[in-house]
Coordinates of C-alpha atoms and ligand atoms in Angstrom, one line a residue:
X1 CA -69.1 16.0 6.3
X2 CA -67.2 15.4 9.4
X3 CA -67.4 18.7 12.0
X4 CA -63.9 17.8 12.8
X5 CA -62.7 18.8 9.0
X6 CA -65.4 21.8 8.8
X7 CA -63.8 23.3 12.2
X8 CA -60.2 22.7 10.7
X9 CA -61.0 24.3 6.9
X10 CA -62.8 27.1 10.0
X11 CA -59.8 28.2 11.3
X12 CA -58.2 28.5 7.9
X13 CA -60.7 30.3 6.5
X14 CA -60.3 33.0 9.9
X15 CA -56.3 33.1 9.4
X16 CA -56.1 33.5 5.9
X17 CA -55.5 37.0 4.5
X18 CA -56.4 36.6 0.9
X19 CA -59.7 34.8 -0.4
X20 CA -60.7 33.6 -3.6
X21 CA -64.5 31.7 -3.7
X22 CA -64.2 30.0 -7.4
X23 CA -68.1 28.0 -7.9
X24 CA -69.8 26.2 -10.9
X25 CA -72.5 25.1 -10.9
X26 CA -72.7 23.0 -8.2
X27 CA -73.4 25.8 -5.9
X28 CA -76.6 26.8 -7.6
X29 CA -78.2 23.1 -8.0
X30 CA -79.9 23.6 -4.3
X31 CA -80.9 26.8 -5.5
X32 CA -83.1 24.7 -8.9
X33 CA -80.8 25.7 -11.5
X34 CA -79.5 22.4 -12.7
X35 CA -75.6 21.4 -13.3
X36 CA -74.1 21.0 -16.0
X37 CA -73.6 17.7 -16.4
X38 CA -76.7 16.7 -15.0
X39 CA -78.9 15.1 -17.8
X40 CA -81.4 16.9 -19.6
X41 CA -85.0 17.6 -20.2
X42 CA -88.0 18.7 -22.4
X43 CA -87.2 18.9 -25.7
X44 CA -83.8 18.4 -25.2
X45 CA -83.3 15.3 -24.0
X46 CA -82.2 13.5 -26.4
X47 CA -78.9 16.0 -25.8
X48 CA -76.1 16.8 -23.5
X49 CA -75.1 20.2 -23.0
X50 CA -71.9 20.0 -24.2
X51 CA -73.4 19.3 -27.4
X52 CA -75.8 22.4 -27.1
X53 CA -72.7 24.9 -25.7
X54 CA -70.9 24.7 -29.5
X55 CA -70.8 27.5 -31.7
X56 CA -71.4 24.7 -34.5
X57 CA -75.3 23.7 -32.7
X58 CA -76.2 27.5 -33.2
X59 CA -74.9 27.9 -36.7
X60 CA -76.9 24.7 -37.4
X61 CA -80.0 25.0 -35.6
X62 CA -80.3 29.3 -33.7
X63 CA -84.0 28.5 -32.4
X64 CA -82.7 25.0 -30.2
X65 CA -79.9 27.0 -29.0
X66 CA -81.8 29.7 -28.0
X67 CA -84.9 28.1 -27.0
X68 CA -82.1 26.3 -24.4
X69 CA -81.2 29.4 -23.0
X70 CA -83.9 31.0 -23.0
X71 CA -85.6 28.2 -20.7
X72 CA -82.4 28.9 -18.6
X73 CA -83.0 32.1 -18.3
X74 CA -86.7 31.7 -17.4
X75 CA -85.9 28.8 -14.6
X76 CA -83.1 30.8 -12.8
X77 CA -84.9 34.5 -12.8
X78 CA -87.6 32.0 -10.7
X79 CA -84.9 30.5 -8.9
X80 CA -83.7 32.7 -5.1
X81 CA -80.6 32.5 -4.3
X82 CA -79.1 29.7 -1.1
X83 CA -78.0 29.9 1.3
X84 CA -74.4 28.7 -0.2
X85 CA -74.6 32.1 -2.3
X86 CA -75.4 34.2 0.5
X87 CA -72.6 32.0 2.6
X88 CA -69.7 33.9 0.3
X89 CA -71.0 36.6 -0.1
X90 CA -70.5 36.4 4.6
X91 CA -67.4 35.4 3.7
X92 CA -66.2 38.5 0.9
X93 CA -68.3 41.2 4.0
X94 CA -65.7 39.5 6.7
X95 CA -62.3 39.5 4.7
X96 CA -60.9 42.2 2.8
X97 CA -59.5 40.2 0.1
X98 CA -61.8 38.1 -0.9
X99 CA -62.6 38.1 -4.8
X100 CA -65.6 34.9 -6.0
X101 CA -64.9 33.6 -9.7
X102 CA -67.7 31.8 -11.3
X103 CA -67.9 29.4 -13.9
X104 CA -71.8 30.0 -13.4
X105 CA -73.7 32.3 -16.1
X106 CA -76.8 32.7 -13.7
X107 CA -76.7 36.1 -10.8
X108 CA -77.2 34.4 -7.9
X109 CA -74.3 35.6 -5.9
X110 CA -74.8 39.4 -7.1
X111 CA -78.1 38.6 -6.1
X112 CA -76.7 36.7 -1.9
X113 CA -75.2 40.0 -1.9
X114 CA -72.0 39.4 -3.5
X115 CA -70.0 42.8 -4.9
X116 CA -68.6 41.9 -8.5
X117 CA -68.5 38.4 -8.8
X118 CA -65.8 36.9 -12.0
X119 CA -68.1 35.7 -14.4
X120 CA -65.2 33.8 -16.9
X121 CA -67.9 32.0 -19.1
X122 CA -69.9 35.4 -19.4
X123 CA -74.0 35.5 -18.5
X124 CA -77.6 34.7 -19.2
X125 CA -78.4 38.5 -19.0
X126 CA -75.7 39.5 -21.4
X127 CA -77.0 38.6 -25.4
X128 CA -75.3 39.9 -28.5
X129 CA -75.1 39.9 -32.0
X130 CA -73.7 37.0 -33.2
X131 CA -72.4 38.8 -36.6
X132 CA -71.0 42.2 -35.5
X133 CA -70.9 40.9 -31.6
X134 CA -72.5 44.6 -30.6
X135 CA -75.0 44.3 -27.1
X136 CA -78.6 43.7 -27.8
X137 CA -81.5 44.2 -26.0
X138 CA -82.3 40.9 -23.0
X139 CA -85.6 40.0 -24.5
X140 CA -89.2 41.7 -22.1
X141 CA -90.2 38.8 -19.8
X142 CA -88.9 35.2 -19.5
X143 CA -90.8 32.1 -20.8
X144 CA -93.7 31.4 -19.1
X145 CA -93.2 27.4 -18.6
X146 CA -89.9 27.4 -17.4
X147 CA -90.2 23.0 -17.8
X148 CA -91.5 23.3 -20.6
X149 CA -88.2 23.2 -23.0
X150 CA -89.7 24.9 -26.6
X151 CA -87.2 25.7 -29.7
X152 CA -87.4 30.2 -30.3
X153 CA -86.0 31.8 -33.4
X154 CA -83.0 34.3 -31.5
X155 CA -83.5 37.9 -32.2
X156 CA -82.5 40.0 -35.2
X157 CA -79.6 42.5 -34.3
X158 CA -80.7 46.3 -34.7
X159 CA -77.4 47.2 -36.3
X160 CA -76.5 44.2 -38.7
X161 CA -80.0 41.6 -39.1
X162 CA -77.6 39.1 -37.8
X163 CA -78.7 36.9 -34.9
X164 CA -78.2 37.4 -31.6
X165 CA -76.9 34.9 -29.4
X166 CA -76.9 34.7 -25.3
X167 CA -73.6 36.0 -24.3
X168 CA -72.2 33.4 -22.8
X169 CA -68.4 31.9 -24.0
X170 CA -69.3 28.1 -25.1
X171 CA -66.3 25.3 -26.5
X172 CA -64.0 26.8 -28.6
X173 CA -64.0 30.4 -27.3
X174 CA -62.3 32.3 -25.1
X175 CA -62.7 33.3 -21.9
X176 CA -63.1 37.7 -21.9
X177 CA -59.8 37.9 -21.5
X178 CA -59.9 40.9 -18.1
X179 CA -61.9 38.6 -16.3
X180 CA -59.5 35.0 -17.0
X181 CA -56.6 37.9 -16.7
X182 CA -58.2 39.7 -12.8
X183 CA -58.6 35.4 -12.0
X184 CA -55.8 33.9 -12.7
X185 CA -53.8 37.7 -10.6
X186 CA -56.2 36.7 -8.0
X187 CA -55.9 32.4 -7.0
X188 CA -51.6 33.5 -7.6
X189 CA -52.1 36.0 -4.4
X190 CA -54.5 34.8 -2.3
X191 CA -54.1 32.2 1.1
X192 CA -56.5 29.9 0.8
X193 CA -59.0 29.1 -2.3
X194 CA -62.8 27.6 -2.0
X195 CA -63.2 25.3 -5.0
X196 CA -67.6 25.0 -4.7
X197 CA -69.5 22.7 -7.1
X198 CA -67.5 22.7 -9.6
X199 CA -66.2 19.4 -11.5
X200 CA -63.2 21.1 -12.2
X201 CA -63.2 19.1 -15.8
X202 CA -63.6 22.5 -18.0
X203 CA -60.1 24.8 -19.3
X204 CA -58.6 26.9 -18.8
X205 CA -60.9 28.1 -15.6
X206 CA -60.3 24.8 -13.8
X207 CA -56.5 25.6 -14.0
X208 CA -57.7 28.6 -11.0
X209 CA -57.5 26.4 -8.4
X210 CA -54.5 25.1 -9.3
X211 CA -52.8 28.2 -9.8
X212 CA -53.3 28.7 -6.1
X213 CA -52.1 25.9 -4.9
X214 CA -49.0 26.4 -7.6
X215 CA -48.8 29.4 -5.0
X216 CA -48.7 27.4 -2.0
X217 CA -51.8 28.5 -1.3
X218 CA -54.2 26.5 1.3
X219 CA -57.3 25.5 -1.1
X220 CA -60.3 23.5 0.4
X221 CA -63.2 21.9 -1.7
X222 CA -66.5 21.2 -1.1
X223 CA -68.7 19.2 -3.1
X224 CA -70.7 15.8 -2.3
X225 CA -69.2 14.2 -5.2
X226 CA -65.1 13.1 -5.6
X227 CA -64.2 15.4 -8.8
X228 CA -61.0 16.2 -10.9
X229 CA -59.4 18.7 -8.3
X230 CA -60.2 15.5 -5.4
X231 CA -55.8 15.4 -5.4
X232 CA -56.1 19.6 -5.3
X233 CA -57.8 20.3 -2.9
X234 CA -55.6 20.1 0.7
X235 CA -59.2 20.1 2.6
X236 CA -62.4 18.3 0.9
X237 CA -65.7 18.3 2.1
X238 CA -68.1 16.3 1.3
X239 CA -71.2 18.0 1.3
X240 CA -73.7 20.3 -0.2
X241 CA -73.2 23.8 -0.8
X242 CA -76.0 25.7 1.4
X243 CA -75.2 23.1 3.9
X244 CA -71.5 23.0 4.1
X245 CA -70.4 26.6 4.1
X246 CA -72.5 28.1 6.8
X247 CA -71.3 25.6 8.6
X248 CA -67.8 26.9 7.5
X249 CA -68.8 30.4 8.4
X250 CA -70.2 29.7 11.7
X251 CA -67.1 27.6 12.2
X252 CA -64.3 30.3 11.0
X253 CA -66.3 33.5 12.4
X254 CA -68.7 31.9 15.3
X255 CA -72.6 32.1 15.0
X256 CA -72.6 35.9 14.4
X257 CA -70.9 35.2 11.1
X258 CA -69.6 38.3 9.6
X259 CA -68.9 41.6 11.5
Ligands
LIG301 C1 -73.1 20.2 -6.2 C2 -73.6 20.4 -5.4 C3 -74.4 20.7 -4.1 C4 -73.9 19.2 -7.2 N1 -73.7 21.4 -4.0 N2 -71.6 20.7 -5.1 C5 -57.1 21.1 -22.3 C6 -57.3 20.2 -21.8 C7 -58.6 19.3 -22.8 C8 -59.6 20.3 -23.5 C9 -59.5 21.9 -23.0 C10 -58.3 22.2 -22.3 N3 -58.3 23.5 -22.6 C11 -59.2 23.7 -23.1 C12 -59.9 22.5 -23.3 C13 -61.1 22.5 -24.9 C14 -62.3 23.0 -23.8 C15 -62.2 21.4 -22.6 O1 -62.1 22.0 -21.0 N4 -62.8 20.9 -23.1 C16 -62.5 20.1 -21.5 C17 -64.0 19.6 -21.2 C18 -62.5 18.5 -21.6 N5 -62.3 24.5 -23.0 C19 -63.1 25.4 -24.0 O2 -63.3 25.1 -25.6 C20 -62.6 26.7 -23.5 N6 -62.4 27.8 -24.7 C21 -60.6 27.5 -25.1 O3 -60.2 27.1 -24.6 O4 -60.0 27.9 -25.7 C22 -59.5 28.3 -26.3 C23 -59.6 29.2 -26.9 C24 -57.7 30.2 -26.8 C25 -57.9 32.0 -28.0 C26 -58.9 32.1 -28.9 C27 -60.1 30.9 -29.0 C28 -59.9 30.0 -28.4 C29 -64.1 27.9 -23.5 C30 -65.4 26.4 -22.2 C31 -66.3 27.4 -22.3 C32 -66.9 26.4 -20.9 N7 -68.4 26.8 -21.1 C33 -69.2 26.5 -20.7 C34 -71.2 26.8 -21.3 C35 -70.9 27.6 -21.0 C36 -72.4 28.9 -20.9 C37 -73.5 27.7 -20.6 O5 -73.6 27.7 -19.2 O6 -74.7 26.8 -21.4 O7 -69.2 26.6 -19.2 S1 -69.4 24.3 -20.2 C38 -70.2 24.6 -19.4 O8 -68.7 23.9 -17.6 C39 -70.2 25.7 -18.1 C40 -69.3 25.7 -16.8 O9 -69.8 27.0 -16.6 C41 -68.5 24.7 -17.1 C42 -68.1 23.7 -16.3 O10 -69.0 23.4 -15.7 P1 -69.1 23.2 -14.0 O11 -70.1 24.5 -13.4 O12 -67.6 22.4 -13.1 O13 -70.2 22.5 -13.6 P2 -70.4 20.9 -13.8 O14 -71.8 20.4 -14.2 O15 -69.3 19.8 -14.2 O16 -70.6 20.3 -11.7 C43 -71.2 20.1 -11.3 C44 -70.3 20.2 -10.2 O17 -71.6 20.6 -9.0 C45 -70.3 18.0 -9.8 O18 -68.7 18.0 -9.5 C46 -71.3 18.3 -8.8 O19 -71.3 16.7 -8.2 C47 -71.5 19.4 -8.2 N8 -73.2 18.9 -7.1 N9 -74.9 18.9 -6.4 C48 -71.9 21.4 -4.0 N10 -75.7 20.5 -3.7
LIG302 ZN1 -75.0 43.3 -35.5

């Protein structure tokens, strides 16, 4: 990441009145939460996440899929927000109209102090019945050994005895309407969108930075790798979120950070 580009992006950030921070799995990578396209380990070694995150996979083998999500819930429960999440919360605290839109199903933005991040793909902590859709309780405790993948039979719904499923959005499923509408609305009204740690491959979420660009917002991207959003971004800051985002906040508002 060039010093100058961070300084320039900091100036753009400081000038913006309406900001959207759009995040993906990469913002949680330095907290020890694997990204979606990282290779799986444990019992799931022979799968890829794209095959597990489907209604078909849950129908065929509910214990495999539920076990995978319980392992992920355990991983997140043991993780701590990193300096990238903290910097996002600092941007929110500093800018009157700042909206955090995340594709992540973890709660690390909330735990870093973000007020009401919009979750486009649901949450690991909101299980519901796969038959009647009623919310179900989060299982007590978390699995002991997050490194060791295990199958786990999903609980049964208290109302209809249907299988309880994770409250996340799988491939082929619609995103929660209110969340998607709020994200599109914020993207179409912002003057700067900061996209962090996403490959930009999964739709309709990947439309969010594109909507902002179409409405003439400046798009700044933070990612150590090239992504499908490189062409959409006006500024590409190549580096890990936990380093680049704090540097960006300092470049915008000085060492004192948020007011
Ligand atoms: C770092 C870093 C560091 C690493 N710092 N960065 C148009 C064209 C083609 C296909 C479609 C289309 N529209 C829809 C589709 C189908 C499909 C889709 O998009 N498929 C594509 C793969 C081609 N979309 C859907 O099916 C969606 N539903 C839908 O369209 O419904 C239609 C419908 C309408 C009405 C009724 C019914 C149906 C649903 C998509 C749901 C996605 N769900 C998942 C799983 C959520 C639950 C879970 O977590 O298990 O969401 S998939 C997965 O991808 C997850 C993520 O949120 C999402 C995005 O991934 P993300 O965050 O970008 O992660 P990675 O791993 O891809 O990238 C990590 C990045 O971090 C990398 O760039 C690294 O370099 C970077 N990085 N370290 C900063 N330290
Ligand atoms: Zn039910």
